[in-house]
PDB file of C-alpha atoms and ligand atoms in Angstrom:
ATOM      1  CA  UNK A  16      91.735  11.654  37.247  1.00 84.00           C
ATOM      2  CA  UNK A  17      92.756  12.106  41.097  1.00 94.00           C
ATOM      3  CA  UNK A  18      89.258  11.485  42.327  1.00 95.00           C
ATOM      4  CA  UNK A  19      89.392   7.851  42.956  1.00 97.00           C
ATOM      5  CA  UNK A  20      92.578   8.320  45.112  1.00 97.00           C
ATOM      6  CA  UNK A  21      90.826  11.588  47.166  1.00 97.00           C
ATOM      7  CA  UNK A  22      87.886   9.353  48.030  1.00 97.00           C
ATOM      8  CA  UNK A  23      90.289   6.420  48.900  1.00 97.00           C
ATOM      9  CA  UNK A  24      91.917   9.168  51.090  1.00 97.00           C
ATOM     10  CA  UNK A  25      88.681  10.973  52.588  1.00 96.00           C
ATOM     11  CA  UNK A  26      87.706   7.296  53.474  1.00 96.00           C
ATOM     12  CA  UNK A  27      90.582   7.115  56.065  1.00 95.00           C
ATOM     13  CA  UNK A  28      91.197  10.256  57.024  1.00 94.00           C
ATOM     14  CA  UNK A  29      88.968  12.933  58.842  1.00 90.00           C
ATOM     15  CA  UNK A  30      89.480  16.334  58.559  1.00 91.00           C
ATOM     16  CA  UNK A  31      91.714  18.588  55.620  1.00 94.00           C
ATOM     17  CA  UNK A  32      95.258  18.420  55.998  1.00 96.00           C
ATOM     18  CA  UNK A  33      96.842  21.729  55.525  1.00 96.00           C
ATOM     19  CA  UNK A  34     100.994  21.202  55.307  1.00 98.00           C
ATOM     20  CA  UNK A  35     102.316  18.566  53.453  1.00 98.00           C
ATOM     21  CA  UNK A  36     105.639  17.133  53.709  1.00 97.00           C
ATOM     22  CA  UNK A  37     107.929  15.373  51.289  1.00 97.00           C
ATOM     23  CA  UNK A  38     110.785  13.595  52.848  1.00 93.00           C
ATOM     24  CA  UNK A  39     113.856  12.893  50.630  1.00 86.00           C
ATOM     25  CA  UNK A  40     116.647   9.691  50.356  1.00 73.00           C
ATOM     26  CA  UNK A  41     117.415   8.499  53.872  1.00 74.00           C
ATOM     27  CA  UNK A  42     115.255  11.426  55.398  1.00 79.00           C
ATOM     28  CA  UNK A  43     112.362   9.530  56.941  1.00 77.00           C
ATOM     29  CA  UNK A  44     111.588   9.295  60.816  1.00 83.00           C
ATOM     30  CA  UNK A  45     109.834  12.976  60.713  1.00 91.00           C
ATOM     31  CA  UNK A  46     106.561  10.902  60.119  1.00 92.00           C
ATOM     32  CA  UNK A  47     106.380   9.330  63.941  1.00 90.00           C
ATOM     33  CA  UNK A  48     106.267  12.953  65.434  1.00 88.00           C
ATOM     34  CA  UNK A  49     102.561  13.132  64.127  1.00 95.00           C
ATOM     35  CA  UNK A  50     100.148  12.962  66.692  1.00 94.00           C
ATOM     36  CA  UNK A  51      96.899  10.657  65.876  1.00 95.00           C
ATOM     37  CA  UNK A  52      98.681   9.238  62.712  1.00 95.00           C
ATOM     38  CA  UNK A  53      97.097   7.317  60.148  1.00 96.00           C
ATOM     39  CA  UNK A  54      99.297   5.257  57.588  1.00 95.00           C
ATOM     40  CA  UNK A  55      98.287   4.488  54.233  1.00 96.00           C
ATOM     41  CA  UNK A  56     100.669   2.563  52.324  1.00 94.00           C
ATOM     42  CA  UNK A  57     100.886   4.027  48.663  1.00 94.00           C
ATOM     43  CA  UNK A  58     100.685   0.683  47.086  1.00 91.00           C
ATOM     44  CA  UNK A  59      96.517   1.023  47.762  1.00 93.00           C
ATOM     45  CA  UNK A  60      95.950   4.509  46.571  1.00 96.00           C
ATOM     46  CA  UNK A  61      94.686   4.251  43.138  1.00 96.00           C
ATOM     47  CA  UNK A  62      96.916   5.940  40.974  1.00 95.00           C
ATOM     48  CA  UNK A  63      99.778   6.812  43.307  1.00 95.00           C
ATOM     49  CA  UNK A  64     103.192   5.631  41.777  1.00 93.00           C
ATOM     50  CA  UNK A  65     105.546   3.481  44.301  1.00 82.00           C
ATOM     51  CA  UNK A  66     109.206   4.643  44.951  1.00 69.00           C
ATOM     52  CA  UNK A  67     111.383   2.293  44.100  1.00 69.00           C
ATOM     53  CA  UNK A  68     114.812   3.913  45.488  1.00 64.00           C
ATOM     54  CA  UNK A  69     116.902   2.532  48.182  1.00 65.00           C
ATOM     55  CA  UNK A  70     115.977   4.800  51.516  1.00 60.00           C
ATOM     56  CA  UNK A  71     112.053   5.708  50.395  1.00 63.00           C
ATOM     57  CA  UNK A  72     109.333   4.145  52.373  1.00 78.00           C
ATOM     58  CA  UNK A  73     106.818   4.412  50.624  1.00 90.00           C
ATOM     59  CA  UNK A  74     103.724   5.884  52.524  1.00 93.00           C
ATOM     60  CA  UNK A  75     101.957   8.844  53.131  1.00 95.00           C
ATOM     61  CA  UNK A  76     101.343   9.446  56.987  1.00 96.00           C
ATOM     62  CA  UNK A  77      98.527  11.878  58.402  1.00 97.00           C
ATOM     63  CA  UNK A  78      98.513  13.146  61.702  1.00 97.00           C
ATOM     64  CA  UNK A  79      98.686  16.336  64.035  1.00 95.00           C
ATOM     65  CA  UNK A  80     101.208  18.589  64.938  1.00 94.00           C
ATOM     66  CA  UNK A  81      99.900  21.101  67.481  1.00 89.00           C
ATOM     67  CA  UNK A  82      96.405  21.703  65.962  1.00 90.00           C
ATOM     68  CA  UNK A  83      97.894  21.234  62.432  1.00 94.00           C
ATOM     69  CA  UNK A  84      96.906  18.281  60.194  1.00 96.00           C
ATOM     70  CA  UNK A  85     100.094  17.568  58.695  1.00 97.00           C
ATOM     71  CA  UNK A  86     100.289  14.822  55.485  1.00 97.00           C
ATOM     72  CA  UNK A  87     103.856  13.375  55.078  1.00 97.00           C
ATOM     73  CA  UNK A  88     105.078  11.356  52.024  1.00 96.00           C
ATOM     74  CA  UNK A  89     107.765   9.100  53.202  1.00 93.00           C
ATOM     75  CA  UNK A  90     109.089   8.705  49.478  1.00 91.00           C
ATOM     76  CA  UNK A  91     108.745  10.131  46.135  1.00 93.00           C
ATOM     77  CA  UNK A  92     109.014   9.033  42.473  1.00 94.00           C
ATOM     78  CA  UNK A  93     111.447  10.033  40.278  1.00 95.00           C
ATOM     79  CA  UNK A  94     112.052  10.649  36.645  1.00 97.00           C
ATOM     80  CA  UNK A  95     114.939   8.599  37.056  1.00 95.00           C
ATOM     81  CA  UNK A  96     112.679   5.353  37.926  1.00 93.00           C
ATOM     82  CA  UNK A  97     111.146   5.660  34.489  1.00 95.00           C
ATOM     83  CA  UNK A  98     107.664   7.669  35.770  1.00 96.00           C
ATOM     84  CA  UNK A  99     106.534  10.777  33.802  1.00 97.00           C
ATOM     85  CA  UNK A 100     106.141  13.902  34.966  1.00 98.00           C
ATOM     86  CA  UNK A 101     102.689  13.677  35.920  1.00 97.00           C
ATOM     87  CA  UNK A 102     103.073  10.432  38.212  1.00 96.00           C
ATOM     88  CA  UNK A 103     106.234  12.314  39.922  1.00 97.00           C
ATOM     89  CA  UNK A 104     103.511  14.972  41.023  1.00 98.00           C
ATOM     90  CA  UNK A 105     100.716  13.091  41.131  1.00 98.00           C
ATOM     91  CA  UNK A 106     100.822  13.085  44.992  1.00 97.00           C
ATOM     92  CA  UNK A 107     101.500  16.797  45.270  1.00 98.00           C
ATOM     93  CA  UNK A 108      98.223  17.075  42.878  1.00 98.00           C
ATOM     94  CA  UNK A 109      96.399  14.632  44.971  1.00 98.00           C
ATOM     95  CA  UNK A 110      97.072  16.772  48.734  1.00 98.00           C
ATOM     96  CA  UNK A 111      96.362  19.846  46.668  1.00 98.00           C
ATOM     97  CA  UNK A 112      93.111  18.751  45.695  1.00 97.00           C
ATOM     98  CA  UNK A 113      92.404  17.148  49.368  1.00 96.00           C
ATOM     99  CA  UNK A 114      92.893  20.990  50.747  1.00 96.00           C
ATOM    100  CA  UNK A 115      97.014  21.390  51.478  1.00 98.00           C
ATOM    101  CA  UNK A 116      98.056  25.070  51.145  1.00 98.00           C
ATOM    102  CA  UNK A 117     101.641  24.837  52.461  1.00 98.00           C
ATOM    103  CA  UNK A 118     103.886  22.218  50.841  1.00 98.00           C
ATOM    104  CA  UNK A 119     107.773  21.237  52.341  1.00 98.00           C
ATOM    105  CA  UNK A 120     109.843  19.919  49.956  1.00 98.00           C
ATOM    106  CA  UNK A 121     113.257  17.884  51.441  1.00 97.00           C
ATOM    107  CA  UNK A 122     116.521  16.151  49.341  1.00 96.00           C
ATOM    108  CA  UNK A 123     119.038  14.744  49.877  1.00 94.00           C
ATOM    109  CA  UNK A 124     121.707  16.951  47.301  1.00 96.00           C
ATOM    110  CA  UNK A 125     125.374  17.515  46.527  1.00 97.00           C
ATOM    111  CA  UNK A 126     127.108  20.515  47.670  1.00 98.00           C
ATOM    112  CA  UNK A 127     128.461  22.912  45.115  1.00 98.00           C
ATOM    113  CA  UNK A 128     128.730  25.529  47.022  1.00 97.00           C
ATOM    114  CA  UNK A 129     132.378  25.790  48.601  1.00 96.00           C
ATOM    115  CA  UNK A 130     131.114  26.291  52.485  1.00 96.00           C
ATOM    116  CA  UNK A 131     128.852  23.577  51.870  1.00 97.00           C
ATOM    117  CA  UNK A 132     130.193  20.634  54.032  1.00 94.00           C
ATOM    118  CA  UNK A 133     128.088  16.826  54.038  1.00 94.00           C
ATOM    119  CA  UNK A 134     125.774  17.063  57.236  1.00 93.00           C
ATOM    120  CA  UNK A 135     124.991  21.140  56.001  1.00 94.00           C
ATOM    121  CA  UNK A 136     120.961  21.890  56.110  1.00 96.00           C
ATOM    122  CA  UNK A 137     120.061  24.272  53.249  1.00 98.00           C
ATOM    123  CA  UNK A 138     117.125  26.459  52.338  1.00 98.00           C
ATOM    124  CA  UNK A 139     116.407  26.654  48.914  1.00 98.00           C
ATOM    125  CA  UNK A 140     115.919  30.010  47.237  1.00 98.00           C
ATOM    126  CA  UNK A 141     115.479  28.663  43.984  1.00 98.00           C
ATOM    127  CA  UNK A 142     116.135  26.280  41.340  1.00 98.00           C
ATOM    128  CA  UNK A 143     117.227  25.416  37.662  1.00 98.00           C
ATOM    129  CA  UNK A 144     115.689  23.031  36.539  1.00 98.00           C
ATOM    130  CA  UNK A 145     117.748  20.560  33.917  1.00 98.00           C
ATOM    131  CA  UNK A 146     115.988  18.141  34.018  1.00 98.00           C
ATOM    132  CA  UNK A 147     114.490  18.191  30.581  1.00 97.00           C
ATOM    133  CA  UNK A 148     110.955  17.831  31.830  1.00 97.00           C
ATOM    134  CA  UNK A 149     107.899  19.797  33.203  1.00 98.00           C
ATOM    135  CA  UNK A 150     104.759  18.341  34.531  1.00 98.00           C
ATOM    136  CA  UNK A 151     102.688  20.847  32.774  1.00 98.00           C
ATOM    137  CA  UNK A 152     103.174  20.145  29.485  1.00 98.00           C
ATOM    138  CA  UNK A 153     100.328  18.883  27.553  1.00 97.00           C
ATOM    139  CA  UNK A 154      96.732  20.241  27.702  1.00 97.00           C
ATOM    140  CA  UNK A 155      96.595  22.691  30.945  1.00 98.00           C
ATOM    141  CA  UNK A 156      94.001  21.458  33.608  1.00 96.00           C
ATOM    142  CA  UNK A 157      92.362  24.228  34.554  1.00 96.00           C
ATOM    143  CA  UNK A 158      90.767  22.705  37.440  1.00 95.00           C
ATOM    144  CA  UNK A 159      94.637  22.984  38.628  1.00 97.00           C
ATOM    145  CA  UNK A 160      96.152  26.050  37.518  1.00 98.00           C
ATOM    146  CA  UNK A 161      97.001  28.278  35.102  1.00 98.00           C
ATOM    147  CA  UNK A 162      98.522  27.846  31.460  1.00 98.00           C
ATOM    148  CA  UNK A 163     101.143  29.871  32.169  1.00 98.00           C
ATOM    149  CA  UNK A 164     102.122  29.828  36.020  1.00 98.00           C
ATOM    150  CA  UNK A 165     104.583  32.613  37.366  1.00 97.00           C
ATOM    151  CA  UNK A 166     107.505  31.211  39.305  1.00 98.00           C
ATOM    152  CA  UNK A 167     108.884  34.034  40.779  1.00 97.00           C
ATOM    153  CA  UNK A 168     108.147  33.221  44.295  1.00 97.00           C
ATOM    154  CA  UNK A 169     108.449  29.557  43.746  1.00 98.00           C
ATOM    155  CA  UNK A 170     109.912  28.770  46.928  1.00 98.00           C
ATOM    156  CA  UNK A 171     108.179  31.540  48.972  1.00 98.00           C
ATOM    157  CA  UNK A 172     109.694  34.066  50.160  1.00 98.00           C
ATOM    158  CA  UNK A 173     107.630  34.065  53.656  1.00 98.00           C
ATOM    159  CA  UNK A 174     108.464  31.076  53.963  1.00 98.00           C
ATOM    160  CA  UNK A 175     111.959  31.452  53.775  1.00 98.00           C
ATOM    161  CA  UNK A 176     111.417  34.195  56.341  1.00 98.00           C
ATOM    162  CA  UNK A 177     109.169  32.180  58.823  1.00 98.00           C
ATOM    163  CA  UNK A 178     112.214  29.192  58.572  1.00 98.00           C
ATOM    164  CA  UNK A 179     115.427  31.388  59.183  1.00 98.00           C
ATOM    165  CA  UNK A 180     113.705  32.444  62.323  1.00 98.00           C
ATOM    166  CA  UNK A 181     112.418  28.955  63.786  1.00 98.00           C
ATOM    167  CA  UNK A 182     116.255  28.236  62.469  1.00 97.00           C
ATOM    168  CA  UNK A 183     117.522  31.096  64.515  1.00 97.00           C
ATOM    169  CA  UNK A 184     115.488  30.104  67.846  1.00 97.00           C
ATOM    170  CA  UNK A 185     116.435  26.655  67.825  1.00 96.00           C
ATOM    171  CA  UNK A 186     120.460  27.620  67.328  1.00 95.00           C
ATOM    172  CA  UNK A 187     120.594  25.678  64.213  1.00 95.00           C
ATOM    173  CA  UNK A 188     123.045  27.188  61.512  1.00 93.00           C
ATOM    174  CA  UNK A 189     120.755  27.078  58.173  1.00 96.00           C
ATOM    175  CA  UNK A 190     122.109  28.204  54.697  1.00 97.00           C
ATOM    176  CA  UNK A 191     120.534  29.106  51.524  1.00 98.00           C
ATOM    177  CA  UNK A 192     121.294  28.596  47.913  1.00 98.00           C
ATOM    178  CA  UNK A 193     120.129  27.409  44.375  1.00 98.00           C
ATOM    179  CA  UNK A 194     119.360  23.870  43.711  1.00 98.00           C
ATOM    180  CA  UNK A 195     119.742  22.682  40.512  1.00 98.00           C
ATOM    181  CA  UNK A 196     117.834  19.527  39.133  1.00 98.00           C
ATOM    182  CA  UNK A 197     119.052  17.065  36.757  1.00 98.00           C
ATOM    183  CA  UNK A 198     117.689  13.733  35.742  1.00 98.00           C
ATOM    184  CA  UNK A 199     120.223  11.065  36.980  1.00 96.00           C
ATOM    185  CA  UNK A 200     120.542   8.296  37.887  1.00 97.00           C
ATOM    186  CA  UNK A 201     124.202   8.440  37.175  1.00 97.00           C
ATOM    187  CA  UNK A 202     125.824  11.108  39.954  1.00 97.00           C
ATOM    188  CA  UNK A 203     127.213  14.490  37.951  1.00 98.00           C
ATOM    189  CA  UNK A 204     130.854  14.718  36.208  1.00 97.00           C
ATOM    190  CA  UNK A 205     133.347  17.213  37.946  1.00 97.00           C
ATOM    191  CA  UNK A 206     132.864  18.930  34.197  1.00 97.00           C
ATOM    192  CA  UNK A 207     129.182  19.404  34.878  1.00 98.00           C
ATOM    193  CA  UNK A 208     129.202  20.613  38.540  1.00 98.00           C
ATOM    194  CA  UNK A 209     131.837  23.156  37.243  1.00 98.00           C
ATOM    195  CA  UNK A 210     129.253  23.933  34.692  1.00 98.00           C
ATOM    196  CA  UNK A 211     126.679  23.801  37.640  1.00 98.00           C
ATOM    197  CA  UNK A 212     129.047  25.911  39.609  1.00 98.00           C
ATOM    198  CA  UNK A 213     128.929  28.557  36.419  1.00 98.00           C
ATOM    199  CA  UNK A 214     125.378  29.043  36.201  1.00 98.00           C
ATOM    200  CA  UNK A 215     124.809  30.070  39.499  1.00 98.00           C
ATOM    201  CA  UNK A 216     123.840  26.351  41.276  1.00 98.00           C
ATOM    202  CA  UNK A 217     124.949  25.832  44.552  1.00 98.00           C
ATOM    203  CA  UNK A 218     123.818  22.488  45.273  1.00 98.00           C
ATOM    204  CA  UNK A 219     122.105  19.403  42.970  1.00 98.00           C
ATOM    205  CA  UNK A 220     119.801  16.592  43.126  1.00 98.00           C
ATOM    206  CA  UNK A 221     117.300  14.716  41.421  1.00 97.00           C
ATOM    207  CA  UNK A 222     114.062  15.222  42.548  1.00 97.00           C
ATOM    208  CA  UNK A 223     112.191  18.689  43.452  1.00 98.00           C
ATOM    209  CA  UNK A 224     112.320  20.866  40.638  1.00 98.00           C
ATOM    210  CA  UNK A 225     108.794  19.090  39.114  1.00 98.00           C
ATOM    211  CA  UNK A 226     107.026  18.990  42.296  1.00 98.00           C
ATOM    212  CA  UNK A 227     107.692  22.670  42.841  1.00 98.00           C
ATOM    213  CA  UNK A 228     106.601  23.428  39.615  1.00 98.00           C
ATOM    214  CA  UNK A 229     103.145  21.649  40.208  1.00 98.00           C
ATOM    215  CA  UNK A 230     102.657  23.272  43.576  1.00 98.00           C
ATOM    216  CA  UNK A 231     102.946  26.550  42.224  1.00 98.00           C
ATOM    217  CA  UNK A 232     100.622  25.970  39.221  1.00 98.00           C
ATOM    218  CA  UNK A 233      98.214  25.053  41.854  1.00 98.00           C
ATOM    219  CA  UNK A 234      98.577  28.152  44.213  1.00 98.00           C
ATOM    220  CA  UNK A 235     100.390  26.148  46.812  1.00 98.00           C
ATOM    221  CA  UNK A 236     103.034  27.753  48.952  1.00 98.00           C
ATOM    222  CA  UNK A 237     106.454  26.244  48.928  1.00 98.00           C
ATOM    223  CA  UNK A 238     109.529  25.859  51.211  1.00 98.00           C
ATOM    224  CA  UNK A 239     112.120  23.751  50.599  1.00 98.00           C
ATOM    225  CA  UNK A 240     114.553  22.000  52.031  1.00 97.00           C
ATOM    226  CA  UNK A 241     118.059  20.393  50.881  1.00 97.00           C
ATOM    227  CA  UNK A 242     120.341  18.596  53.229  1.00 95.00           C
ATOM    228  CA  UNK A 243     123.594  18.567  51.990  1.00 96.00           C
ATOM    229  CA  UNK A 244     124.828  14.706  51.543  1.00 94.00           C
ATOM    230  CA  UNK A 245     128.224  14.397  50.101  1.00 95.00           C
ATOM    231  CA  UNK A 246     130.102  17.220  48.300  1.00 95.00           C
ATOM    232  CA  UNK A 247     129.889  17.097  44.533  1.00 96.00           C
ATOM    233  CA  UNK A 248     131.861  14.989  42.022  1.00 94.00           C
ATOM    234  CA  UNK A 249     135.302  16.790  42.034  1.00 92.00           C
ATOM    235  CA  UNK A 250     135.503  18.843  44.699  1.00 91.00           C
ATOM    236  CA  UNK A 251     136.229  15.555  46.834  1.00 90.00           C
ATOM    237  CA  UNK A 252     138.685  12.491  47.256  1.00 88.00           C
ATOM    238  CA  UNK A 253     137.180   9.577  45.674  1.00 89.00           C
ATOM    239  CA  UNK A 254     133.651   8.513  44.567  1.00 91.00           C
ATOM    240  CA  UNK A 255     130.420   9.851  45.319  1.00 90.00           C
ATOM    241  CA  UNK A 256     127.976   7.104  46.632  1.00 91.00           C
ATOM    242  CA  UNK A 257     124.629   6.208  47.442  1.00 90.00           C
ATOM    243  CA  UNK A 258     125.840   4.513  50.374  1.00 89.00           C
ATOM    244  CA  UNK A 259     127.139   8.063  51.786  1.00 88.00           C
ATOM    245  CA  UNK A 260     123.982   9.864  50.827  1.00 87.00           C
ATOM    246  CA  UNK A 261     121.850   7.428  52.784  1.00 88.00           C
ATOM    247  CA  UNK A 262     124.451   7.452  55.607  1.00 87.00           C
ATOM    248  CA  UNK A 263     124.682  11.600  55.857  1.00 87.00           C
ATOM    249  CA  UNK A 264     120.961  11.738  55.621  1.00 86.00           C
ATOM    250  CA  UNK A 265     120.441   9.393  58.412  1.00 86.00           C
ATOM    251  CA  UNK A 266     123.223  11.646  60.146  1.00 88.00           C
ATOM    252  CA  UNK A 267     120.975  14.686  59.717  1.00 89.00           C
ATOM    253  CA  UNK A 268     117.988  13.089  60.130  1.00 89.00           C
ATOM    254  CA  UNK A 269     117.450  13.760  64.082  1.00 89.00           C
ATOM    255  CA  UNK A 270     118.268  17.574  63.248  1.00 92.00           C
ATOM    256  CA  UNK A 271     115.619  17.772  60.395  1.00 93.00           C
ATOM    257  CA  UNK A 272     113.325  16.151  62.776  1.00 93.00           C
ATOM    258  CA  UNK A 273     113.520  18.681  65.393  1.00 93.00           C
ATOM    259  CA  UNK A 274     113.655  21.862  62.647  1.00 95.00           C
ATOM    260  CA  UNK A 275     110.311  20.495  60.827  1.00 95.00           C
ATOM    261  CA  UNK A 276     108.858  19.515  63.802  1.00 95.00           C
ATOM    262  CA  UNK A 277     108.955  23.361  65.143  1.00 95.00           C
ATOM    263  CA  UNK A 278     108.787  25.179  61.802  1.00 96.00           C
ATOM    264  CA  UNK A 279     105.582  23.292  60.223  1.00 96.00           C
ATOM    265  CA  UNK A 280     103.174  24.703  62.721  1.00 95.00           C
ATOM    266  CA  UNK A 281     104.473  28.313  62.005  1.00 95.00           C
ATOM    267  CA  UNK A 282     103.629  28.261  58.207  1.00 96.00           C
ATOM    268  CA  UNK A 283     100.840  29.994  57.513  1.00 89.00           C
ATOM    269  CA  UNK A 284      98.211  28.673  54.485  1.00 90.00           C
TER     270      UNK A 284
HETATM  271  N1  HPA B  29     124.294  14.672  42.779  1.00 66.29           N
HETATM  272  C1  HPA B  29     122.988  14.516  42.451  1.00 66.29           C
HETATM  273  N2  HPA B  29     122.064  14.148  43.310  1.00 66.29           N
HETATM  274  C2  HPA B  29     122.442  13.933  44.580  1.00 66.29           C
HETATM  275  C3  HPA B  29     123.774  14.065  44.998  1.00 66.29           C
HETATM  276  C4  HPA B  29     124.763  14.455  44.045  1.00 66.29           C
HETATM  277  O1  HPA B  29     125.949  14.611  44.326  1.00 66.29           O
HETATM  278  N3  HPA B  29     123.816  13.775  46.330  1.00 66.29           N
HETATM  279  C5  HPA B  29     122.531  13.477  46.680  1.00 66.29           C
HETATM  280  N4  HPA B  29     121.700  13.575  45.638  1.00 66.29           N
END
């Protein structure tokens, strides 16, 4: 099933990449700090799903940082955009299967959390997932993972560790909370981030939840990574937008540059 698009890949690219990167809404530009890069367009990988949201490229970029080979997927599907579970992680799966051990995960997401403010950079201890979906339902591929995967660690704890400290050296002020996943498109009600708010969320988004899931199934180490957008449907003065989300995540952009550029060479796989 992911063969024809690992050949397509081994075709282009020499050597196993060992990171990968996912960058959320309005997040790109961490792709041109690869060294060596090679582009390939997701529209020619067999199988790949485009992205069809405003602010997602739509290409997955290899190239070195330090000695690292570093894969970076400027874009993502959604369930949102109408794909199933499967084509949201089919990349992840794809990677996994080409030899990544280390995956970063980045959103854009709404702040909960009261000392949240839009332009915050979060680390994500763990999530709820609401989204009514997971992308291992159905018959288990064992070539993957388990039936049953533990999620315990999902976003891994050394991880965590290895980013407060590049976080610490570079004097950037990183927090850490729970990211809850819902399906969207249309932003939350005040009602439901109260209800967020209850259940122990601290921030939300769309995306994530499912490619975390498939990353742990197959053994793959996780870190992720939300930037904080626009604060949450009523705990603000007027609407939220998708306008502001792309505009605070260009904002923070330069920042998450800079952070991923010194923390991906530090995680071990
Ligand atoms: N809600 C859900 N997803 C989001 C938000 C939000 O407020 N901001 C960015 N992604």
């Amino acid at each position: 099933m992911y063969d024809a698009a690992i050949q397509y890949l081994q075709i282009r690219v020499s050597g196993r990449p060992e990171v990968a990167v996912v960058l959320g809404s309005g997040l790109g530009g961490f792709a041109d700090q690869l060294a060596d890069r090679v582009e390939v367009p997701y529209r020619g990988i067999p199988g790949w799903p485009q992205s069809t949201a405003a602010g997602h490229e739509g290409k997955l970029t290899f190239g070195k940082l330090g000695e690292r080979l570093v894969a970076v997927m400027s874009g993502r599907a959604h369930l949102y955009e109408g794909y199933s579970p499967a084509q949201v992680v089919y990349g992840i799966r794809v990677l996994g299967k080409l030899g990544v051990r280390g995956l970063v995960l980045t959103n854009a997401a709404g702040g909960i959390n009261l000392s949240y403010e839009p332009g915050s950079l979060v680390l994500i201890s763990d999530h709820i997932n609401l989204q009514g979906a997971n992308p291992l339902v159905g018959p288990n591929d064992d070539s993957l993972g388990p039936r049953f995967p533990d999620m315990t660690d999902a976003y891994s704890q050394r991880y965590r560790m290895i980013a407060r400290e590049v976080a610490a050296r570079l004097g950037l002020h990183l927090k850490e909370g729970v990211y809850a996943a819902v399906l969207g498109p249309s932003y939350e009600t005040p009602a439901e981030i109260r209800y967020l708010r209850t259940i122990g969320a601290d921030m939300v988004g769309m995306s994530t939840a499912a490619e975390c899931i498939a990353a742990n199934h197959m053994g793959i180490q996780v870190l992720g990574l939300s930037c904080i957008t626009n604060l949450a449907a009523g705990l603000r003065t007027g609407k939220v937008s998708h306008e502001e989300v792309l505009e605070t995540g260009a904002r923070i952009q330069a920042t998450l540059r800079r952070f991923l550029t010194e923390l991906i060479p530090q995680l071990e796989v």
